[in-house]
Coordinates of C-alpha atoms and ligand atoms in Angstrom, one line a residue:
X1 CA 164.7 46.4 67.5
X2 CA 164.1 43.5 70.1
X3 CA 162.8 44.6 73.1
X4 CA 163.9 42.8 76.3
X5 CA 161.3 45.3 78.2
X6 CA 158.5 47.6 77.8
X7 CA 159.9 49.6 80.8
X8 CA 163.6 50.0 81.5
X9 CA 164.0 51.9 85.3
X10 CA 167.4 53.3 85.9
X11 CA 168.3 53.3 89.5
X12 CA 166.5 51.2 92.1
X13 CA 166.1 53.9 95.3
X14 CA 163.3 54.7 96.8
X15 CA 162.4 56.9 93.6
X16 CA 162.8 53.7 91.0
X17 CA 161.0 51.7 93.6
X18 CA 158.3 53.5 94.0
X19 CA 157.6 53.8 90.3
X20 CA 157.8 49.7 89.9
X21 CA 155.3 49.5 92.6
X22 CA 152.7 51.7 91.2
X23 CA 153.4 50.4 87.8
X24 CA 153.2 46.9 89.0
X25 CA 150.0 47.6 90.6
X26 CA 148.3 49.4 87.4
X27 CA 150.1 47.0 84.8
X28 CA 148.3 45.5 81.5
X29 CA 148.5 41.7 81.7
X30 CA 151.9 41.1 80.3
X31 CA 153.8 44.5 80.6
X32 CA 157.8 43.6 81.3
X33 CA 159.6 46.4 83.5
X34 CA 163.2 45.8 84.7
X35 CA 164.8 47.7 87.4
X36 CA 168.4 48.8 86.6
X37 CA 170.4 49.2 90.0
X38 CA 173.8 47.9 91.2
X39 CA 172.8 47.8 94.7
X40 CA 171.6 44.3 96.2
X41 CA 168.4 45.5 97.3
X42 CA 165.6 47.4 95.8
X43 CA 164.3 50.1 98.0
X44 CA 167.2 51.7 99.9
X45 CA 169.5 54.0 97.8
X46 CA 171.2 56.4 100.3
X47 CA 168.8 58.1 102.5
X48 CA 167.1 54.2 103.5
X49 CA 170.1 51.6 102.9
X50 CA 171.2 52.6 106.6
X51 CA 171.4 50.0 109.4
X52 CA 171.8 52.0 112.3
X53 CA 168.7 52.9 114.2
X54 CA 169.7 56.1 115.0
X55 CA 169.6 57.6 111.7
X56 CA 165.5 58.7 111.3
X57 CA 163.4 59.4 109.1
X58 CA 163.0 63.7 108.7
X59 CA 158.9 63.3 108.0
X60 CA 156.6 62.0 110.2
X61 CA 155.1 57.9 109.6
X62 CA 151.9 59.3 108.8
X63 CA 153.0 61.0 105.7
X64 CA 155.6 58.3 104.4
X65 CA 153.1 56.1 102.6
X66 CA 154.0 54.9 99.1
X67 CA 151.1 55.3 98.1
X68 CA 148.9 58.5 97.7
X69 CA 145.6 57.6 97.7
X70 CA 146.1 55.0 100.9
X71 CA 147.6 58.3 103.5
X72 CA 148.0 55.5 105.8
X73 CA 149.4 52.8 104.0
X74 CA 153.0 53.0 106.1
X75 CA 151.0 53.1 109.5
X76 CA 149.3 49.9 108.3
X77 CA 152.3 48.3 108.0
X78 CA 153.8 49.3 110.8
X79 CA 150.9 48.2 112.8
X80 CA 151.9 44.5 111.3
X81 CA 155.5 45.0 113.3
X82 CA 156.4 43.4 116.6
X83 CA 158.8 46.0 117.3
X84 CA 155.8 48.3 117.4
X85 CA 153.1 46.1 119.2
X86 CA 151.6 48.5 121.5
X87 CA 153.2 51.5 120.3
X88 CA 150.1 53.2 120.2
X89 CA 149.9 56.2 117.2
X90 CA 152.5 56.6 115.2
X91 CA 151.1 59.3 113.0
X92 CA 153.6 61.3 114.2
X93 CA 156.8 59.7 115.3
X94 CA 160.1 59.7 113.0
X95 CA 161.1 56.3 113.0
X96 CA 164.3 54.6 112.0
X97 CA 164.7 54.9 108.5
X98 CA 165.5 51.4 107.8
X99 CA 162.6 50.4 108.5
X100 CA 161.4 52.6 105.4
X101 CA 163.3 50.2 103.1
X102 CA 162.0 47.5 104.1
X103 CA 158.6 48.6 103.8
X104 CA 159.4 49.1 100.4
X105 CA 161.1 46.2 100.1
X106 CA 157.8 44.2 101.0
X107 CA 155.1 46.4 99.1
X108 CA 157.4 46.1 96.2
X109 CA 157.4 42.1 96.5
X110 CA 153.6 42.2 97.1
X111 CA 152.7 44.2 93.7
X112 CA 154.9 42.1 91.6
X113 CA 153.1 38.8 93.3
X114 CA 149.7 39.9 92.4
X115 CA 150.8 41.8 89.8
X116 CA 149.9 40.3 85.9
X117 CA 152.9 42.2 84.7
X118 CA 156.4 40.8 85.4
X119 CA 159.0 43.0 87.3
X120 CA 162.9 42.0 86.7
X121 CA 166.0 43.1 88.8
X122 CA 169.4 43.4 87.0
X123 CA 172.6 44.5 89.1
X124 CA 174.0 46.5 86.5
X125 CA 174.9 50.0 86.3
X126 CA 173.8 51.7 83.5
X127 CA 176.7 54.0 81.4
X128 CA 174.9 54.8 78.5
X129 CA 171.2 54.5 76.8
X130 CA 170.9 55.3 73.2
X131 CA 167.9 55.5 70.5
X132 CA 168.2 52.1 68.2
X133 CA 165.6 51.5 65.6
X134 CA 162.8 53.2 67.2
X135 CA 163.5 52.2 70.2
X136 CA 165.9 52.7 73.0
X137 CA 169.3 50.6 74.2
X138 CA 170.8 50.5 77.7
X139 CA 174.8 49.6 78.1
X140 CA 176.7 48.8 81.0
X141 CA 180.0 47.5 81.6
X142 CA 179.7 44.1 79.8
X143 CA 176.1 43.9 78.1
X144 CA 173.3 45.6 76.4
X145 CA 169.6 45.7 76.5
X146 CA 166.5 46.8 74.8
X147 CA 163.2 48.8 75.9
X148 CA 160.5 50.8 74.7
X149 CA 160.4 53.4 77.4
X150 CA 163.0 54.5 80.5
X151 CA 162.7 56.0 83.2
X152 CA 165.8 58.2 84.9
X153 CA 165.6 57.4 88.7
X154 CA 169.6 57.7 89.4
X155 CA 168.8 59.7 92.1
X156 CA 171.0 61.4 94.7
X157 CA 174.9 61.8 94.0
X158 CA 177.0 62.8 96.4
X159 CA 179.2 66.1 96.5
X160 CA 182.9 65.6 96.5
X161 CA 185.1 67.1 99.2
X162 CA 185.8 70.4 98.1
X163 CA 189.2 70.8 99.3
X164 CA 192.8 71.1 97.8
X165 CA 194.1 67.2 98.5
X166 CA 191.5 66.0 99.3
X167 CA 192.1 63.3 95.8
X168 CA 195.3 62.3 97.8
X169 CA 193.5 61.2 101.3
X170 CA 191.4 57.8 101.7
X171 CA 189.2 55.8 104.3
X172 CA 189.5 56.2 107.3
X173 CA 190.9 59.8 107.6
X174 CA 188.5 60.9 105.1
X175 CA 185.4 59.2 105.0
X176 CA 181.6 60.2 103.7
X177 CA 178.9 61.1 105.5
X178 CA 176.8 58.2 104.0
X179 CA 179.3 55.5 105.2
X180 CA 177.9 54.7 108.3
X181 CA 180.0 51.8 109.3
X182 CA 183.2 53.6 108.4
X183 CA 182.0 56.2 111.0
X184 CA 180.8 53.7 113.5
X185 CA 184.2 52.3 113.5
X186 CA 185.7 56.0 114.5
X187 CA 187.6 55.5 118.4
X188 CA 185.9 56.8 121.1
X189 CA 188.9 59.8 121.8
X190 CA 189.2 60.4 117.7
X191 CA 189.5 64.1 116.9
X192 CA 186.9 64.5 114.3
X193 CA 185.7 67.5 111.7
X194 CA 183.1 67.4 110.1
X195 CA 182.6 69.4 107.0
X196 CA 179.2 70.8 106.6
X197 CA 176.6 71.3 108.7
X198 CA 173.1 69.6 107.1
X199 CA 171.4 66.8 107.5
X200 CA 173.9 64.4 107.0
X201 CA 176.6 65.8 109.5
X202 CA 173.5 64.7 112.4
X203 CA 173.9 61.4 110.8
X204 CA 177.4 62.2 111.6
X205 CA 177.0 62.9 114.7
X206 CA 173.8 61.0 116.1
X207 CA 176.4 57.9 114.7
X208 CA 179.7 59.1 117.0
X209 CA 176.8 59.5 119.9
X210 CA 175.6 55.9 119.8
X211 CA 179.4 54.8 119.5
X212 CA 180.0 56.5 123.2
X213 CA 182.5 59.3 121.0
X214 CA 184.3 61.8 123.7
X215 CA 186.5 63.0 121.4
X216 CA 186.4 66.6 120.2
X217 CA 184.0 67.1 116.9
X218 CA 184.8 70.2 115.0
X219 CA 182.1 71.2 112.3
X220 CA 182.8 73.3 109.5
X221 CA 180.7 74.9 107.3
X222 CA 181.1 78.4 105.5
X223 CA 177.5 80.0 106.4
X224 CA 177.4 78.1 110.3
X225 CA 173.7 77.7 110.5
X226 CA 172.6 74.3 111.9
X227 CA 169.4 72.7 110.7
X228 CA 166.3 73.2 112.4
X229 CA 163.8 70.6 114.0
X230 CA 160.4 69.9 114.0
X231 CA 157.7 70.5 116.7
X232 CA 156.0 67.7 117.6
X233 CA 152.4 67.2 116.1
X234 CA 153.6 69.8 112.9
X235 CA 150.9 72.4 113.6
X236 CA 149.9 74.0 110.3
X237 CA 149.4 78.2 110.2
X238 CA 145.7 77.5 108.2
X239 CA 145.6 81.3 107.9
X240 CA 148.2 81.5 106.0
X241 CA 147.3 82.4 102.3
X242 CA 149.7 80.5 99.7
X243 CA 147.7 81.8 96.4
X244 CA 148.1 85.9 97.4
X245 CA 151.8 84.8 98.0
X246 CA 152.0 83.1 94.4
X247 CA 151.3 86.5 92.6
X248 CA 154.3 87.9 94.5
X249 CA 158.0 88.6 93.6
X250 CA 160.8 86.9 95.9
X251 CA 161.8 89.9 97.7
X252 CA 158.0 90.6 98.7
X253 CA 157.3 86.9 99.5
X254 CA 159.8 87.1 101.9
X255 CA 158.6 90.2 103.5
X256 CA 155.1 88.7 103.7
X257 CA 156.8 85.3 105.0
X258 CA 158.2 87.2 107.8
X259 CA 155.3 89.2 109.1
X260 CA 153.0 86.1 109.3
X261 CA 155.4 84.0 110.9
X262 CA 155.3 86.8 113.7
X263 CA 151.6 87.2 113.2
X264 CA 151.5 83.4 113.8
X265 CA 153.9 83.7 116.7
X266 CA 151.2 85.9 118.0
X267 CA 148.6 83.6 118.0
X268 CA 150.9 81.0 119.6
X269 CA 152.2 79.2 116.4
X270 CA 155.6 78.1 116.3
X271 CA 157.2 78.9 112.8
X272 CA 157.2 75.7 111.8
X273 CA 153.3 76.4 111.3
X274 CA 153.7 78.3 108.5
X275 CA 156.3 75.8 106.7
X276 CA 154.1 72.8 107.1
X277 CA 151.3 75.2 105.3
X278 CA 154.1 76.0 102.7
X279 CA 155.0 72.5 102.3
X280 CA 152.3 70.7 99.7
X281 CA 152.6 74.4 97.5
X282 CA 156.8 74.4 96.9
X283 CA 157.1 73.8 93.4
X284 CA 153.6 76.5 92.8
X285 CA 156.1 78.8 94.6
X286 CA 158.9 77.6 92.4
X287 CA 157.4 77.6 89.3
X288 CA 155.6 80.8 89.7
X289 CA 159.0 82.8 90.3
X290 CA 160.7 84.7 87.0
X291 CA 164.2 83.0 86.3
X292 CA 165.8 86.0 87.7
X293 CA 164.0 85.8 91.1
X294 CA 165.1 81.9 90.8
X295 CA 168.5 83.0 90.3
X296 CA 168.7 85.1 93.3
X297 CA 167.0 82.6 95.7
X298 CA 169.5 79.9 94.7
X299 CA 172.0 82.4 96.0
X300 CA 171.0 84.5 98.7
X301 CA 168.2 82.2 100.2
X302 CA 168.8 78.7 99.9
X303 CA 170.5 78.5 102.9
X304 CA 168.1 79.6 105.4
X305 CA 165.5 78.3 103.2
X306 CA 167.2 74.8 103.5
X307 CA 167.6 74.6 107.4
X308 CA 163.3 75.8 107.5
X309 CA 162.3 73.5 105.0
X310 CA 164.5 70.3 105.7
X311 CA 164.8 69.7 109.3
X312 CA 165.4 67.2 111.8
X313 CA 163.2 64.9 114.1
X314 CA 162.5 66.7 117.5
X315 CA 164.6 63.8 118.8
X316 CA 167.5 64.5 116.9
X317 CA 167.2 68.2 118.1
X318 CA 167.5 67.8 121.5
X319 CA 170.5 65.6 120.5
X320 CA 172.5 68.2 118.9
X321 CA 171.1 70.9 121.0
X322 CA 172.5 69.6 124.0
X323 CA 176.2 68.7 122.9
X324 CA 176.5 72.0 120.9
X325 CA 175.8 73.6 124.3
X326 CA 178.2 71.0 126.0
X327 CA 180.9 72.7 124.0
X328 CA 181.5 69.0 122.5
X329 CA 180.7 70.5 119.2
X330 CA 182.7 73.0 118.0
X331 CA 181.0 75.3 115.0
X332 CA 183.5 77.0 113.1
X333 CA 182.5 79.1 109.9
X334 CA 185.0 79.2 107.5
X335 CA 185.3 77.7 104.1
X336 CA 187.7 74.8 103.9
X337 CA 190.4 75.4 101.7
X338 CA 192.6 72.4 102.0
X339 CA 193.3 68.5 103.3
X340 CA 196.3 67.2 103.8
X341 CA 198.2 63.8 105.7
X342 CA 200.6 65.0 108.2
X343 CA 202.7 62.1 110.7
X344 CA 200.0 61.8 112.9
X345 CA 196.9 63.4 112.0
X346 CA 194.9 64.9 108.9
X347 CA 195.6 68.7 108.9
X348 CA 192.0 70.5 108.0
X349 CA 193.0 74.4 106.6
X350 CA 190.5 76.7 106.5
X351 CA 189.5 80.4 106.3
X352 CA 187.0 82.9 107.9
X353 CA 185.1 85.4 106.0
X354 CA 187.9 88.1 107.3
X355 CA 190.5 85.5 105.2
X356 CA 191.8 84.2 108.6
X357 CA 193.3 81.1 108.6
X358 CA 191.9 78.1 110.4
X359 CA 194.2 75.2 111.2
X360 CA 192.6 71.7 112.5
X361 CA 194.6 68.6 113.5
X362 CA 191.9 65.5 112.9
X363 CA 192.4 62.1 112.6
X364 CA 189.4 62.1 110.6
X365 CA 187.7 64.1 108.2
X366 CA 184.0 63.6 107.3
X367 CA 182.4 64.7 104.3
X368 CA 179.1 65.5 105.1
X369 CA 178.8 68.7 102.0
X370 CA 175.4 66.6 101.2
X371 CA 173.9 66.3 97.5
X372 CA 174.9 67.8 94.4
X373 CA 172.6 69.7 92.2
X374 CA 174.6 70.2 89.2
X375 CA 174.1 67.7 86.7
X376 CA 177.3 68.1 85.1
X377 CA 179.0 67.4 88.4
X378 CA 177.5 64.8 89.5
X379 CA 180.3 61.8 87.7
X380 CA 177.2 59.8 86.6
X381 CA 178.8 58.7 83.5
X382 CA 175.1 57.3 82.3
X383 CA 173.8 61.4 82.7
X384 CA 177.4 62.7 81.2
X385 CA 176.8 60.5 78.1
X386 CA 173.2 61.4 77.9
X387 CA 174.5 65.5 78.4
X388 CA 177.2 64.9 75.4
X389 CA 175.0 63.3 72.8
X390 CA 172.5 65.6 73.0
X391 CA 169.6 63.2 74.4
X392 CA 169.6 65.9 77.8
X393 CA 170.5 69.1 78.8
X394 CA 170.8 70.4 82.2
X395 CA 167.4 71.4 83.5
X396 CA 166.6 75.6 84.8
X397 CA 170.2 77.5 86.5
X398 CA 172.5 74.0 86.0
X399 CA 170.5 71.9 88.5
X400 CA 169.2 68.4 87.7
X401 CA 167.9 67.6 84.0
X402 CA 165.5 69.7 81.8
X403 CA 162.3 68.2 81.9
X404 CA 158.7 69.2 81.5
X405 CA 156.0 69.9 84.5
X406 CA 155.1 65.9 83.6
X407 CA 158.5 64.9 84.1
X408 CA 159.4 63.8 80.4
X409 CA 163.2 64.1 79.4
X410 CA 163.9 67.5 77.0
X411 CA 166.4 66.5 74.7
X412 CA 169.3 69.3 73.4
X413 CA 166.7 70.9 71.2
X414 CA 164.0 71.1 74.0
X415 CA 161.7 68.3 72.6
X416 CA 160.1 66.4 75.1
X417 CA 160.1 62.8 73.9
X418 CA 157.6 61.1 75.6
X419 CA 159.7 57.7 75.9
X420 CA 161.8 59.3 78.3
X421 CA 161.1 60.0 81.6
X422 CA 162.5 61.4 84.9
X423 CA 161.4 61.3 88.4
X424 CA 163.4 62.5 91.8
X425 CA 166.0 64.4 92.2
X426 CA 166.7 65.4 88.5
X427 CA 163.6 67.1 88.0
X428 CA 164.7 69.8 90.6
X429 CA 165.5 72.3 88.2
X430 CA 161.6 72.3 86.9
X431 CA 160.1 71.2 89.9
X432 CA 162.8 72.4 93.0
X433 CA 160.5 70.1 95.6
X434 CA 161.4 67.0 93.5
X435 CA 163.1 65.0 96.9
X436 CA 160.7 63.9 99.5
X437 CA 158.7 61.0 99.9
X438 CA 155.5 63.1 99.5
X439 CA 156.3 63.8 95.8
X440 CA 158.1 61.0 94.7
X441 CA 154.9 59.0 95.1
X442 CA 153.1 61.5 93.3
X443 CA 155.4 61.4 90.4
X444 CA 155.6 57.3 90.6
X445 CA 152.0 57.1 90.0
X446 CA 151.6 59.8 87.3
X447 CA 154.5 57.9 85.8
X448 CA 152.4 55.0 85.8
X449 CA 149.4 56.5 84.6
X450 CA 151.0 57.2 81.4
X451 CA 152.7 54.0 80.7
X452 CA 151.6 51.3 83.1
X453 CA 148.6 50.0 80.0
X454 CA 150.6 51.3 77.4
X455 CA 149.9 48.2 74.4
X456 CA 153.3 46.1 74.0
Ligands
FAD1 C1 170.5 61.1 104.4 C2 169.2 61.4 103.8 C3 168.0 61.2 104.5 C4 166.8 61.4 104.0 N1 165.6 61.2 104.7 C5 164.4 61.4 104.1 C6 163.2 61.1 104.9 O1 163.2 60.8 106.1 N2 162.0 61.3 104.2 C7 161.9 61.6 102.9 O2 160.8 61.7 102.4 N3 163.1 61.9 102.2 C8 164.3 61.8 102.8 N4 165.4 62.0 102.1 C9 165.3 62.4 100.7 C10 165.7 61.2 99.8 O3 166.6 61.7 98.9 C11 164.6 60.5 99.2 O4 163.5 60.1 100.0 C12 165.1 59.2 98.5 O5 166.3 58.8 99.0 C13 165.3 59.6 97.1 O6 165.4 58.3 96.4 P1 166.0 58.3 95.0 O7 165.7 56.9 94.5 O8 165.5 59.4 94.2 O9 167.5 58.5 95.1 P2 168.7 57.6 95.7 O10 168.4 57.2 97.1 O11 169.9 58.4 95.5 O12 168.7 56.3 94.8 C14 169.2 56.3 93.4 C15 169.7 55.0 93.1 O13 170.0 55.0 91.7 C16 171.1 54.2 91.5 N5 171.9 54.6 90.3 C17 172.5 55.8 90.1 N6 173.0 55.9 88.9 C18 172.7 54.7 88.3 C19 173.0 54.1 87.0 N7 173.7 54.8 86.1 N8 172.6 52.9 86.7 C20 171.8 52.2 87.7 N9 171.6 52.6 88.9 C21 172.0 53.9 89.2 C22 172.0 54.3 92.8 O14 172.8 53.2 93.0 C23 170.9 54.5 93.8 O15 170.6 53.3 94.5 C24 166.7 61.8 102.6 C25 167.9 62.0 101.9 C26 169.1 61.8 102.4 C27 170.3 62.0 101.6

């Protein structure tokens, strides 16, 4: 089969970018990767395509490098900014996370100039990839082409309202949470709800704040727990032993989570402490759980695990603190039920845990229900083809794609084929901690360890 190029990467976020630049950087003379993504620039995908400056980044600078074995590679080129002459350290700040893509942007542009391999960007969208001849074929709408090895990088898809009507209601009464400019263009006295209550409803919000929004802002979400922020300087509880916890069952991890948070508490830790000590161990945890204790943290704990483990810039915090205690946010928790256009607003119906009925006149309704897990919801038509012919199957309880610990593709009968490869947010079902920054460059440069002086 002709080969248009040794590496194929599917998706061109931060995950596929971060792979190219890795690969780029460890490439045999004359290696050809192409990057797959529809999107005009490489880099962004949906957490970094943002323009507005209030949306930051939930890690610290000092931990956002591409790049493992340089820790400090993002400070460096920060310190190489205008906008940050004199800014002093920014180890620990949460910066705008635009500037994130275009760090990217410009490490990715430096590896493939220095680079002896040659790197390729096509704006397609890829709908299906087949095995030809010993090889493998991508399609999209209108062409075809060849490579020896592909890597799944399609990243993050968004969760659909899930409301009765909401099919029948469009921009602007109901817009996403990831459509900033939509949302910037909101009136000041709008009534808005927003439905969910993660990370992206303080994008939301953070977004109506800049605009000068006085209207009401109702948000919605079925469990009403708001995310959490970070300290500043993210302590980390070094007594804390993540090995003895390893050998333990959920429900006794939990327990022993509990009492050294308030043993750290006691020594004037903040929780957070313990989390950032957590944080490099999550997929040990993950892995080391029986499928039945898997099951019943995806139920009962992922929730409170979620607003610990993902939370917001100290900035952001103090943002939502304050209008949730100016009453200008409204927290209801009840399960949306339906959407629907009425004359002069968008009616949001609802109900409480009692079955109580909760009726909200809007003019806008934000979806803001954040990332989907399940593969087979997720309307990638690229994944749904792969799913139906047998070349996938969803990964561990539904989420993401089954892979192995290294990240290669199981196929229907569970053989890992080595051609294959996923990295992100697909490998959650294997890996859960398969998201961040922190271990998508870990998986980029594995990725290109195995394939980056592969022979042609
Ligand atoms: C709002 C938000 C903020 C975040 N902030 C941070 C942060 O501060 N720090 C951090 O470490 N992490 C953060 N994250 C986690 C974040 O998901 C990752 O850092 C990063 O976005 C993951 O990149 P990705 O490439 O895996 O996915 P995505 O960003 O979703 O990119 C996937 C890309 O694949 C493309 N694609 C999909 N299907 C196809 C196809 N069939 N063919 C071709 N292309 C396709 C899409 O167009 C998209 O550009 C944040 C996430 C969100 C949602």
């Amino acid at each position: 089969m002709h080969r248009d190029h040794d590496i194929a990467i599917v998706g061109g976020g931060a995950a596929g970018t971060l792979a190219a630049i890795h690969l780029l950087r460890q490439a045999r003379p004359g290696l050809r990767i192409a990057i797959y993504e529809p999107a005009p620039r490489p880099g962004e995908g949906v957490a970094y395509s943002t323009r507005r400056p209030e949306h930051l980044l939930n890690v610290p600078a000092g931990k956002m490098s591409a790049l493992p074995e340089e820790p400090a590679d993002f400070l460096h080129w920060l310190a190489g900014r205008a906008e940050y002459a004199g800014a002093g350290d920014l180890s620990g700040r949460y910066l705008p996370r635009r500037d994130y893509a275009a760090y990217l942007g410009q490490r990715l542009e430096e590896a493939r100039a220095s680079s002896p391999a040659t790197l390729e960007l096509h704006r397609h969208r890829i709908t299906a990839l087949q095995r030809r001849d010993g090889g493998l074929r991508l399609q999209w709408d209108g062409g075809s082409a060849g490579a020896a090895r592909v890597l799944l990088a399609t990243g993050n898809a968004l969760r659909p309202l899930p409301a009765r009507g909401a099919g029948a209601l469009a921009a602007p009464q109901l817009l996403q949470a990831w459509d900033s400019e939509g949302l910037a263009a909101i009136a000041a006295q709008a009534r808005v709800c927003i439905v969910g209550t993660g990370l992206s409803m303080v994008d939301v919000v953070l977004t109506l704040e800049a605009g000068g929004h006085r209207g009401p802002v109702h948000l919605l979400s079925r469990h009403g727990l708001l995310p959490l922020a970070h300290v500043p300087d993210s302590p980390v509880d070094a007594g804390l032993d993540v090995d003895a916890l390893l050998a333990l069952g959920l429900r006794a991890r939990l327990r022993a989570l509990r009492q050294r948070v308030a043993a750290a508490a006691a020594a004037g830790l903040p929780w957070q402490a313990v989390m950032e000590r957590l944080r490099p161990q999550v997929q040990a945890l993950w892995r080391s759980l029986d499928a039945a204790d898997q099951r019943r943290f995806l139920r009962h704990v992922v929730r409170y695990w979620d607003i610990h483990r993902h939370r917001i810039a100290p900035e952001a915090g103090a943002v939502l603190r304050q209008l949730a205690g100016s009453g200008r946010l409204q927290l209801h928790r009840a399960r949306l039920d339906r959407v629907a256009a009425a004359p002069r607003c968008v009616q949001v119906g609802a109900r409480d845990r009692h079955g109580r009925e909760l009726v909200l006149d809007v003019d806008h309704v934000v979806n803001a229900t954040g990332v989907e897990l399940r593969v087979q919801a997720m309307r990638n038509p690229l994944l749904e083809q792969l799913l139906g012919e047998g070349l996938a199957m969803p990964g561990a309880h539904g989420i993401g794609l089954a892979t192995d610990a290294d990240g290669r593709l199981l196929d229907a009968a569970g053989q890992a084929r080595g051609e294959l490869r996923v990295i992100g947010s697909l490998r959650i079902g294997e890996a859960w901690e398969s998201l961040a920054v922190p271990e998508l460059r870990v998986q980029a440069r594995d990725v290109a360890r195995a394939w980056a002086d592969l022979p042609a």
